[in-house]
CSV table of C-alpha atoms in Angstrom, one decimal:
chain,number,residue,atom,x,y,z
A,1,UNK,CA,0.0,0.0,0.0
A,2,UNK,CA,1.5,3.3,-1.0
A,3,UNK,CA,0.4,6.6,0.6
A,4,UNK,CA,0.2,9.6,-1.7
A,5,UNK,CA,-0.3,13.3,-0.9
A,6,UNK,CA,-1.7,15.5,-3.6
A,7,UNK,CA,-1.1,19.2,-3.3
A,8,UNK,CA,-3.9,21.4,-4.7
A,9,UNK,CA,-7.4,20.8,-3.4
A,10,UNK,CA,-9.2,22.2,-6.5
A,11,UNK,CA,-6.7,21.0,-9.0
A,12,UNK,CA,-8.2,19.4,-12.2
A,13,UNK,CA,-5.3,17.1,-12.7
A,14,UNK,CA,-5.0,16.4,-8.9
A,15,UNK,CA,-8.8,15.6,-8.5
A,16,UNK,CA,-8.7,13.4,-11.6
A,17,UNK,CA,-5.7,11.4,-10.3
A,18,UNK,CA,-7.5,10.9,-6.9
A,19,UNK,CA,-10.5,9.5,-8.7
A,20,UNK,CA,-8.3,7.3,-11.0
A,21,UNK,CA,-6.3,5.8,-8.1
A,22,UNK,CA,-9.5,5.2,-6.1
A,23,UNK,CA,-10.1,2.2,-8.5
A,24,UNK,CA,-7.1,0.6,-6.8
A,25,UNK,CA,-8.1,0.7,-3.1
A,26,UNK,CA,-5.8,-2.2,-2.2
A,27,UNK,CA,-2.8,-0.4,-3.6
A,28,UNK,CA,-3.1,3.4,-2.8
A,29,UNK,CA,-4.4,5.7,-0.2
A,30,UNK,CA,-4.7,9.3,-1.1
A,31,UNK,CA,-4.9,12.6,0.7
A,32,UNK,CA,-5.1,16.2,-0.6
A,33,UNK,CA,-3.8,19.4,0.9
A,34,UNK,CA,-4.4,23.0,0.2
A,35,UNK,CA,-1.4,25.3,-0.2
A,36,UNK,CA,-3.3,28.5,-0.3
A,37,UNK,CA,-1.8,29.7,3.0
A,38,UNK,CA,1.0,28.6,5.2
A,39,UNK,CA,-0.9,26.0,7.3
A,40,UNK,CA,0.4,23.3,5.1
A,41,UNK,CA,3.8,23.8,6.6
A,42,UNK,CA,2.5,22.5,9.9
A,43,UNK,CA,1.3,19.1,8.3
A,44,UNK,CA,3.6,16.3,8.6
A,45,UNK,CA,4.7,14.6,5.4
A,46,UNK,CA,6.3,11.7,7.2
A,47,UNK,CA,4.6,8.5,6.2
A,48,UNK,CA,3.8,9.5,2.7
A,49,UNK,CA,5.5,7.6,-0.1
A,50,UNK,CA,4.7,10.1,-2.8
A,51,UNK,CA,4.0,13.8,-3.0
A,52,UNK,CA,2.3,14.7,-6.4
A,53,UNK,CA,2.7,18.4,-6.7
A,54,UNK,CA,0.1,20.1,-8.9
A,55,UNK,CA,-0.6,23.3,-6.9
A,56,UNK,CA,0.1,26.3,-8.9
A,57,UNK,CA,-1.1,28.9,-11.4
A,58,UNK,CA,-2.2,26.9,-14.5
A,59,UNK,CA,-3.4,29.7,-16.9
A,60,UNK,CA,-1.0,31.8,-19.0
A,61,UNK,CA,-1.1,35.6,-18.3
A,62,UNK,CA,0.8,38.5,-20.1
A,63,UNK,CA,-0.1,40.9,-17.2
A,64,UNK,CA,3.4,42.1,-15.9
A,65,UNK,CA,1.7,42.6,-12.5
A,66,UNK,CA,1.3,38.8,-12.2
A,67,UNK,CA,4.9,38.0,-12.8
A,68,UNK,CA,6.0,38.0,-9.1
A,69,UNK,CA,3.0,35.8,-8.2
A,70,UNK,CA,3.8,33.3,-10.9
A,71,UNK,CA,7.5,32.9,-9.5
A,72,UNK,CA,6.3,32.8,-6.0
A,73,UNK,CA,3.7,30.1,-6.6
A,74,UNK,CA,5.1,28.1,-9.5
A,75,UNK,CA,8.7,28.2,-8.6
A,76,UNK,CA,9.3,29.0,-4.9
A,77,UNK,CA,6.4,27.0,-3.5
A,78,UNK,CA,7.4,24.0,-5.6
A,79,UNK,CA,10.9,24.1,-4.3
A,80,UNK,CA,9.6,24.7,-0.6
A,81,UNK,CA,7.3,21.6,-0.8
A,82,UNK,CA,10.0,19.5,-2.4
A,83,UNK,CA,12.4,20.4,0.5
A,84,UNK,CA,9.8,19.6,3.0
A,85,UNK,CA,9.1,16.3,1.3
A,86,UNK,CA,12.8,15.4,1.3
A,87,UNK,CA,13.3,16.4,5.0
A,88,UNK,CA,10.4,14.4,6.0
A,89,UNK,CA,11.5,11.2,4.2
A,90,UNK,CA,9.0,11.1,1.3
A,91,UNK,CA,10.3,8.7,-1.2
A,92,UNK,CA,9.2,10.2,-4.5
A,93,UNK,CA,8.2,13.7,-5.7
A,94,UNK,CA,6.3,14.2,-8.8
A,95,UNK,CA,6.1,17.6,-10.4
A,96,UNK,CA,3.7,18.6,-13.1
A,97,UNK,CA,5.7,21.0,-15.4
A,98,UNK,CA,4.5,21.8,-19.0
A,99,UNK,CA,5.4,21.7,-22.6
A,100,UNK,CA,5.3,25.5,-22.3
A,101,UNK,CA,9.0,25.5,-21.3
A,102,UNK,CA,9.8,25.1,-24.9
A,103,UNK,CA,7.9,28.3,-25.9
A,104,UNK,CA,4.9,28.9,-28.2
A,105,UNK,CA,3.5,26.8,-31.0
A,106,UNK,CA,4.5,27.8,-34.6
A,107,UNK,CA,2.8,28.3,-37.9
A,108,UNK,CA,5.6,26.0,-39.2
A,109,UNK,CA,6.1,22.4,-38.2
A,110,UNK,CA,7.7,22.2,-34.8
A,111,UNK,CA,9.0,18.9,-33.4
A,112,UNK,CA,10.5,18.8,-29.9
A,113,UNK,CA,13.1,16.0,-29.4
A,114,UNK,CA,16.0,15.2,-27.0
A,115,UNK,CA,18.1,17.9,-28.4
A,116,UNK,CA,15.5,20.7,-28.1
A,117,UNK,CA,16.4,23.1,-25.4
A,118,UNK,CA,13.8,24.9,-23.4
A,119,UNK,CA,13.1,28.4,-24.4
A,120,UNK,CA,10.1,29.9,-22.5
A,121,UNK,CA,8.4,32.8,-24.1
A,122,UNK,CA,6.6,34.0,-21.0
A,123,UNK,CA,6.9,34.1,-17.2
A,124,UNK,CA,4.5,31.2,-16.8
A,125,UNK,CA,6.8,28.9,-18.8
A,126,UNK,CA,9.9,30.3,-17.2
A,127,UNK,CA,8.5,29.8,-13.7
A,128,UNK,CA,7.9,26.2,-14.5
A,129,UNK,CA,11.4,25.8,-15.9
A,130,UNK,CA,13.0,27.5,-12.9
A,131,UNK,CA,10.9,25.2,-10.6
A,132,UNK,CA,12.4,22.2,-12.4
A,133,UNK,CA,15.9,23.5,-11.9
A,134,UNK,CA,15.1,24.3,-8.3
A,135,UNK,CA,14.2,20.8,-7.3
A,136,UNK,CA,16.7,18.8,-9.4
A,137,UNK,CA,19.6,19.2,-6.8
A,138,UNK,CA,17.4,17.6,-4.2
A,139,UNK,CA,17.4,14.3,-5.9
A,140,UNK,CA,19.1,11.4,-4.2
A,141,UNK,CA,18.9,7.7,-4.0
A,142,UNK,CA,16.3,8.0,-1.2
A,143,UNK,CA,14.4,10.9,-2.8
A,144,UNK,CA,13.4,10.3,-6.4
A,145,UNK,CA,12.1,13.2,-8.5
A,146,UNK,CA,9.7,12.8,-11.5
A,147,UNK,CA,9.3,15.9,-13.8
A,148,UNK,CA,6.4,15.6,-16.3
A,149,UNK,CA,6.2,18.0,-19.1
A,150,UNK,CA,2.8,17.4,-20.7
A,151,UNK,CA,1.3,18.9,-23.7
A,152,UNK,CA,-2.2,20.4,-23.6
A,153,UNK,CA,-4.4,18.3,-21.2
A,154,UNK,CA,-8.0,17.8,-21.9
A,155,UNK,CA,-10.9,15.7,-20.6
A,156,UNK,CA,-14.4,15.8,-19.1
A,157,UNK,CA,-15.0,19.3,-17.3
A,158,UNK,CA,-11.5,20.6,-18.5
A,159,UNK,CA,-11.2,24.3,-19.1
A,160,UNK,CA,-9.1,26.3,-21.5
A,161,UNK,CA,-8.8,25.9,-25.2
A,162,UNK,CA,-10.4,22.5,-25.4
A,163,UNK,CA,-13.5,23.9,-23.7
A,164,UNK,CA,-13.6,26.8,-26.2
A,165,UNK,CA,-13.3,24.3,-29.2
A,166,UNK,CA,-15.9,22.1,-27.9
A,167,UNK,CA,-18.5,25.0,-27.6
A,168,UNK,CA,-17.7,25.9,-31.2
A,169,UNK,CA,-18.1,22.3,-32.4
A,170,UNK,CA,-21.5,22.2,-30.8
A,171,UNK,CA,-22.7,25.5,-32.1
A,172,UNK,CA,-20.9,26.4,-35.4
A,173,UNK,CA,-22.0,25.0,-38.7
A,174,UNK,CA,-18.5,25.5,-40.2
A,175,UNK,CA,-14.9,25.4,-38.9
A,176,UNK,CA,-11.5,26.3,-40.6
A,177,UNK,CA,-9.7,23.3,-42.1
A,178,UNK,CA,-6.0,24.2,-41.4
A,179,UNK,CA,-3.2,21.5,-41.6
A,180,UNK,CA,-1.5,21.4,-38.2
A,181,UNK,CA,-0.3,19.0,-35.7
A,182,UNK,CA,-0.4,19.2,-31.9
A,183,UNK,CA,0.6,16.9,-29.1
A,184,UNK,CA,-2.2,16.5,-26.6
A,185,UNK,CA,-2.9,14.3,-23.7
A,186,UNK,CA,-6.3,13.0,-22.4
A,187,UNK,CA,-6.6,13.1,-18.7
A,188,UNK,CA,-7.1,9.3,-18.4
A,189,UNK,CA,-3.9,8.8,-20.2
A,190,UNK,CA,-2.1,11.2,-17.9
A,191,UNK,CA,-3.6,9.6,-14.8
A,192,UNK,CA,-2.5,6.1,-15.8
A,193,UNK,CA,1.0,7.5,-16.7
A,194,UNK,CA,1.3,9.1,-13.2
A,195,UNK,CA,0.1,5.8,-11.6
A,196,UNK,CA,2.9,3.9,-13.4
A,197,UNK,CA,5.5,6.5,-12.3
A,198,UNK,CA,4.3,5.6,-8.8
A,199,UNK,CA,4.1,1.9,-9.2
A,200,UNK,CA,7.6,1.7,-10.9
A,201,UNK,CA,9.1,4.2,-8.4
A,202,UNK,CA,10.5,6.2,-11.3
A,203,UNK,CA,12.7,9.2,-11.4
A,204,UNK,CA,13.7,11.5,-14.4
A,205,UNK,CA,12.2,13.8,-17.0
A,206,UNK,CA,9.0,12.5,-18.9
A,207,UNK,CA,7.0,13.6,-22.0
A,208,UNK,CA,3.7,11.7,-22.0
A,209,UNK,CA,1.3,12.3,-25.0
A,210,UNK,CA,-1.5,10.6,-26.8
A,211,UNK,CA,-0.5,8.1,-29.4
A,212,UNK,CA,-2.0,10.3,-32.2
A,213,UNK,CA,-1.1,13.8,-33.1
A,214,UNK,CA,-4.2,16.1,-33.2
A,215,UNK,CA,-5.3,18.3,-36.1
A,216,UNK,CA,-7.5,20.9,-34.7
A,217,UNK,CA,-10.2,20.7,-37.3
A,218,UNK,CA,-10.3,16.9,-37.0
A,219,UNK,CA,-10.7,17.1,-33.2
A,220,UNK,CA,-13.6,19.6,-33.7
A,221,UNK,CA,-15.2,17.2,-36.2
A,222,UNK,CA,-14.9,14.4,-33.7
A,223,UNK,CA,-16.5,16.6,-31.0
A,224,UNK,CA,-19.4,17.5,-33.3
A,225,UNK,CA,-19.8,13.8,-34.3
A,226,UNK,CA,-20.1,12.8,-30.6
A,227,UNK,CA,-23.2,15.1,-30.3
A,228,UNK,CA,-24.6,13.8,-33.6
A,229,UNK,CA,-24.0,17.0,-35.4
A,230,UNK,CA,-22.4,17.6,-38.7
A,231,UNK,CA,-19.9,20.3,-39.2
A,232,UNK,CA,-18.4,21.6,-42.5
A,233,UNK,CA,-14.6,22.0,-42.6
A,234,UNK,CA,-13.5,24.7,-45.0
A,235,UNK,CA,-10.4,26.3,-46.2
A,236,UNK,CA,-12.0,29.5,-47.1
A,237,UNK,CA,-10.8,31.3,-44.0
A,238,UNK,CA,-7.3,30.0,-44.1
A,239,UNK,CA,-5.6,33.0,-45.7
A,240,UNK,CA,-7.1,35.4,-43.1
A,241,UNK,CA,-6.3,33.1,-40.1
A,242,UNK,CA,-2.7,32.7,-41.3
A,243,UNK,CA,-2.4,36.4,-41.4
A,244,UNK,CA,-4.2,37.0,-38.1
A,245,UNK,CA,-2.1,34.2,-36.5
A,246,UNK,CA,1.0,36.4,-36.7
A,247,UNK,CA,-0.7,39.0,-34.6
A,248,UNK,CA,-3.2,37.1,-32.4
A,249,UNK,CA,-1.8,34.6,-29.9
A,250,UNK,CA,-5.1,32.8,-29.5
A,251,UNK,CA,-5.1,31.8,-33.2
A,252,UNK,CA,-1.6,30.4,-33.0
A,253,UNK,CA,-2.5,28.4,-29.8
A,254,UNK,CA,-5.5,26.8,-31.6
A,255,UNK,CA,-4.1,26.3,-35.1
A,256,UNK,CA,-0.2,26.3,-34.6
A,257,UNK,CA,2.1,23.4,-34.6
A,258,UNK,CA,3.8,22.0,-31.5
A,259,UNK,CA,4.5,18.3,-31.1
A,260,UNK,CA,6.8,15.8,-29.2
A,261,UNK,CA,8.7,13.4,-31.3
A,262,UNK,CA,7.2,10.0,-30.9
A,263,UNK,CA,10.3,8.5,-29.3
A,264,UNK,CA,10.2,11.1,-26.4
A,265,UNK,CA,6.8,9.7,-25.2
A,266,UNK,CA,7.6,6.0,-25.3
A,267,UNK,CA,7.5,4.0,-22.0
A,268,UNK,CA,8.0,0.5,-21.1
A,269,UNK,CA,4.4,0.1,-19.9
A,270,UNK,CA,1.3,1.1,-21.9
A,271,UNK,CA,-0.3,4.2,-20.5
A,272,UNK,CA,-2.5,5.2,-23.5
A,273,UNK,CA,-5.7,3.7,-22.3
A,274,UNK,CA,-7.8,5.8,-24.7
A,275,UNK,CA,-7.3,6.6,-28.3
A,276,UNK,CA,-8.3,10.0,-29.7
A,277,UNK,CA,-11.7,9.1,-30.9
A,278,UNK,CA,-12.6,7.3,-27.6
A,279,UNK,CA,-11.2,10.2,-25.6
A,280,UNK,CA,-13.5,12.6,-27.3
A,281,UNK,CA,-16.5,10.4,-26.7
A,282,UNK,CA,-15.7,10.1,-23.1
A,283,UNK,CA,-15.0,13.8,-22.7
A,284,UNK,CA,-18.2,14.8,-24.3
A,285,UNK,CA,-20.5,12.3,-22.7
A,286,UNK,CA,-23.1,13.5,-20.3
A,287,UNK,CA,-22.5,10.8,-17.6
């Protein structure tokens, strides 16, 4: 029986992992803790095998007034929690970083491989990268550190760009048909990957992703299909969107290219429990 502490009471990823691991009551016990004030410092971490650290600011902001908060929460808090975990004999620390440490998506093909160096384009990405760099020196034979750099995560009740695309798919009769490729990660695939990290007592840097790359227009079509709705994919808007994409960040986020090389995401155990089509059906279901 492994005892796991999840930081971040209202975290989408943290809550999803808790539900996922509850299917293995004979293997794992889970507790969650809020880090919104300093009361967490008084809680003993002794006896926990794993700390899964997901508490942090998840959305990207360009507001310069937010910069200090990003570094305080995403970097400094991560290092403080990792130090406490080590000091109190936790065996494994799992940190959720992000593909954002490599910068933004691109209108051209962009494939991240082992040789690609991180190059954050905003203080959200930089705060995640600095958190990674801050916890790495803590690793030892008795304190294993797992750093996960997932691409865009989606699933039932997820927010962000997927939520916006799903709304469009349900309401719009047409959608731009632009050729692009993105790495994405369904929440169930992520949760199974984290479970394997715990089960196999891993350490290191990992890049999980769905087996299939995602073309934005194809994902929108699958979302529409799951609701019994037909949507027309058209290239009529492509010239305008290409022009706008150079100036509007949201266009680039939706239709840009950003993928991990397949080899980066291979693992000795299968964690891809859902393919793309099934993941959309599960995400869009009403149950």
